Structure formats: structure tokens, C-alpha cells
């Protein structure tokens, strides 16, 4: 139940684009088509941690965001 996290500093947003732009971390656990649209968004927080459990996003290797995905190795 997502509502149980609201009093623990987690903000639940009905708008994915706004949530992504303000997020410190993003966890993608679904390969739903709407997550692929995040490729075109620019995050104002350059230190965002992205955990992509389905490898939905195509993040460039020189991206400033910290991107982690299943089956993807990135050297620091």
C-alpha cells in the first residue's frame, strides 16, 4: 500500500513528468510504455539515482545521473 509511505518522506505524485523532475531517486519496476517517455525528459536534479529494473530507459554513458540497470555494467 503506497499510502503507508506518505508520512515517511515519500511523495506520491499523480504526474510522472513532475515527479521525475523533482526526484532524488527513481525506481522503475515496470516496462510499461509510459516509462519509455522518460527518455525525452530532462531532470533538473543532475544527481538523480535511477534504478531501472526493466532496462526501459536509454541513458547515455556520459549522463550525469547515476544509472543502474539489470545486466548493465558501468565503470565509474
PDB file of C-alpha atoms in Angstrom:
ATOM      1  CA  UNK A   1       0.000   0.000   0.000  1.00  0.00           C
ATOM      2  CA  UNK A   2       1.684   3.202  -1.190  1.00  0.00           C
ATOM      3  CA  UNK A   3      -0.273   5.411   1.202  1.00  0.00           C
ATOM      4  CA  UNK A   4       1.667   3.903   4.118  1.00  0.00           C
ATOM      5  CA  UNK A   5       4.856   5.637   2.859  1.00  0.00           C
ATOM      6  CA  UNK A   6       3.447   9.175   2.729  1.00  0.00           C
ATOM      7  CA  UNK A   7       4.408  10.000   6.336  1.00  0.00           C
ATOM      8  CA  UNK A   8       7.955   8.707   5.802  1.00  0.00           C
ATOM      9  CA  UNK A   9       9.190  11.394   3.415  1.00  0.00           C
ATOM     10  CA  UNK A  10       7.963   9.669   0.261  1.00  0.00           C
ATOM     11  CA  UNK A  11       5.912  11.850  -2.046  1.00  0.00           C
ATOM     12  CA  UNK A  12       3.424  10.095  -4.285  1.00  0.00           C
ATOM     13  CA  UNK A  13       2.734  12.100  -7.423  1.00  0.00           C
ATOM     14  CA  UNK A  14      -0.087  11.508  -9.896  1.00  0.00           C
ATOM     15  CA  UNK A  15       2.018  13.165 -12.620  1.00  0.00           C
ATOM     16  CA  UNK A  16       5.062  11.159 -13.722  1.00  0.00           C
ATOM     17  CA  UNK A  17       6.765  14.075 -15.514  1.00  0.00           C
ATOM     18  CA  UNK A  18       6.647  16.366 -12.480  1.00  0.00           C
ATOM     19  CA  UNK A  19       7.723  13.564 -10.167  1.00  0.00           C
ATOM     20  CA  UNK A  20      10.756  12.774 -12.334  1.00  0.00           C
ATOM     21  CA  UNK A  21      11.912  16.383 -12.482  1.00  0.00           C
ATOM     22  CA  UNK A  22      11.836  16.725  -8.683  1.00  0.00           C
ATOM     23  CA  UNK A  23      13.056  13.243  -7.749  1.00  0.00           C
ATOM     24  CA  UNK A  24      16.242  12.409  -5.873  1.00  0.00           C
ATOM     25  CA  UNK A  25      15.793   8.783  -6.898  1.00  0.00           C
ATOM     26  CA  UNK A  26      13.689   6.940  -9.429  1.00  0.00           C
ATOM     27  CA  UNK A  27      12.956   3.216  -9.349  1.00  0.00           C
ATOM     28  CA  UNK A  28      11.402   1.709 -12.458  1.00  0.00           C
ATOM     29  CA  UNK A  29       9.931  -1.717 -11.800  1.00  0.00           C
ATOM     30  CA  UNK A  30       7.670  -1.973 -14.847  1.00  0.00           C
ATOM     31  CA  UNK A  31       8.281  -2.000 -18.568  1.00  0.00           C
ATOM     32  CA  UNK A  32       5.038  -0.144 -19.271  1.00  0.00           C
ATOM     33  CA  UNK A  33       5.259   2.092 -22.367  1.00  0.00           C
ATOM     34  CA  UNK A  34       4.783   5.325 -20.402  1.00  0.00           C
ATOM     35  CA  UNK A  35       8.187   4.843 -18.743  1.00  0.00           C
ATOM     36  CA  UNK A  36       9.881   4.958 -22.158  1.00  0.00           C
ATOM     37  CA  UNK A  37       8.677   8.567 -22.437  1.00  0.00           C
ATOM     38  CA  UNK A  38      11.087   9.496 -19.636  1.00  0.00           C
ATOM     39  CA  UNK A  39      13.929   9.282 -22.191  1.00  0.00           C
ATOM     40  CA  UNK A  40      12.870  12.676 -23.537  1.00  0.00           C
ATOM     41  CA  UNK A  41      12.676  14.416 -20.170  1.00  0.00           C
ATOM     42  CA  UNK A  42      15.434  16.465 -18.628  1.00  0.00           C
ATOM     43  CA  UNK A  43      15.838  16.114 -14.894  1.00  0.00           C
ATOM     44  CA  UNK A  44      16.707  19.358 -13.130  1.00  0.00           C
ATOM     45  CA  UNK A  45      18.436  17.376 -10.376  1.00  0.00           C
ATOM     46  CA  UNK A  46      21.655  16.166 -12.017  1.00  0.00           C
ATOM     47  CA  UNK A  47      22.494  13.776  -9.166  1.00  0.00           C
ATOM     48  CA  UNK A  48      19.378  11.672  -9.538  1.00  0.00           C
ATOM     49  CA  UNK A  49      19.795   7.972  -8.871  1.00  0.00           C
ATOM     50  CA  UNK A  50      17.918   5.862 -11.398  1.00  0.00           C
ATOM     51  CA  UNK A  51      17.368   2.146 -10.822  1.00  0.00           C
ATOM     52  CA  UNK A  52      15.899   0.624 -13.972  1.00  0.00           C
ATOM     53  CA  UNK A  53      14.749  -2.893 -13.184  1.00  0.00           C
ATOM     54  CA  UNK A  54      13.496  -3.463 -16.730  1.00  0.00           C
ATOM     55  CA  UNK A  55      16.111  -1.569 -18.803  1.00  0.00           C
ATOM     56  CA  UNK A  56      13.399   0.663 -20.210  1.00  0.00           C
ATOM     57  CA  UNK A  57      15.489   3.843 -20.421  1.00  0.00           C
ATOM     58  CA  UNK A  58      18.290   4.555 -22.849  1.00  0.00           C
ATOM     59  CA  UNK A  59      20.686   6.625 -20.760  1.00  0.00           C
ATOM     60  CA  UNK A  60      23.918   7.812 -22.441  1.00  0.00           C
ATOM     61  CA  UNK A  61      27.157   6.611 -20.847  1.00  0.00           C
ATOM     62  CA  UNK A  62      28.227  10.194 -20.166  1.00  0.00           C
ATOM     63  CA  UNK A  63      24.999  11.023 -18.326  1.00  0.00           C
ATOM     64  CA  UNK A  64      25.400  12.875 -15.033  1.00  0.00           C
ATOM     65  CA  UNK A  65      22.639  10.812 -13.494  1.00  0.00           C
ATOM     66  CA  UNK A  66      23.635   7.688 -11.594  1.00  0.00           C
ATOM     67  CA  UNK A  67      22.002   4.968 -13.679  1.00  0.00           C
ATOM     68  CA  UNK A  68      21.819   1.333 -12.602  1.00  0.00           C
ATOM     69  CA  UNK A  69      20.096  -1.358 -14.639  1.00  0.00           C
ATOM     70  CA  UNK A  70      19.821  -5.116 -14.661  1.00  0.00           C
ATOM     71  CA  UNK A  71      22.545  -6.670 -16.817  1.00  0.00           C
ATOM     72  CA  UNK A  72      24.358  -3.382 -17.400  1.00  0.00           C
ATOM     73  CA  UNK A  73      27.903  -2.772 -16.262  1.00  0.00           C
ATOM     74  CA  UNK A  74      29.169   0.800 -15.958  1.00  0.00           C
ATOM     75  CA  UNK A  75      32.624   1.767 -14.868  1.00  0.00           C
ATOM     76  CA  UNK A  76      32.988   4.897 -12.771  1.00  0.00           C
TER      77      UNK A  76
END
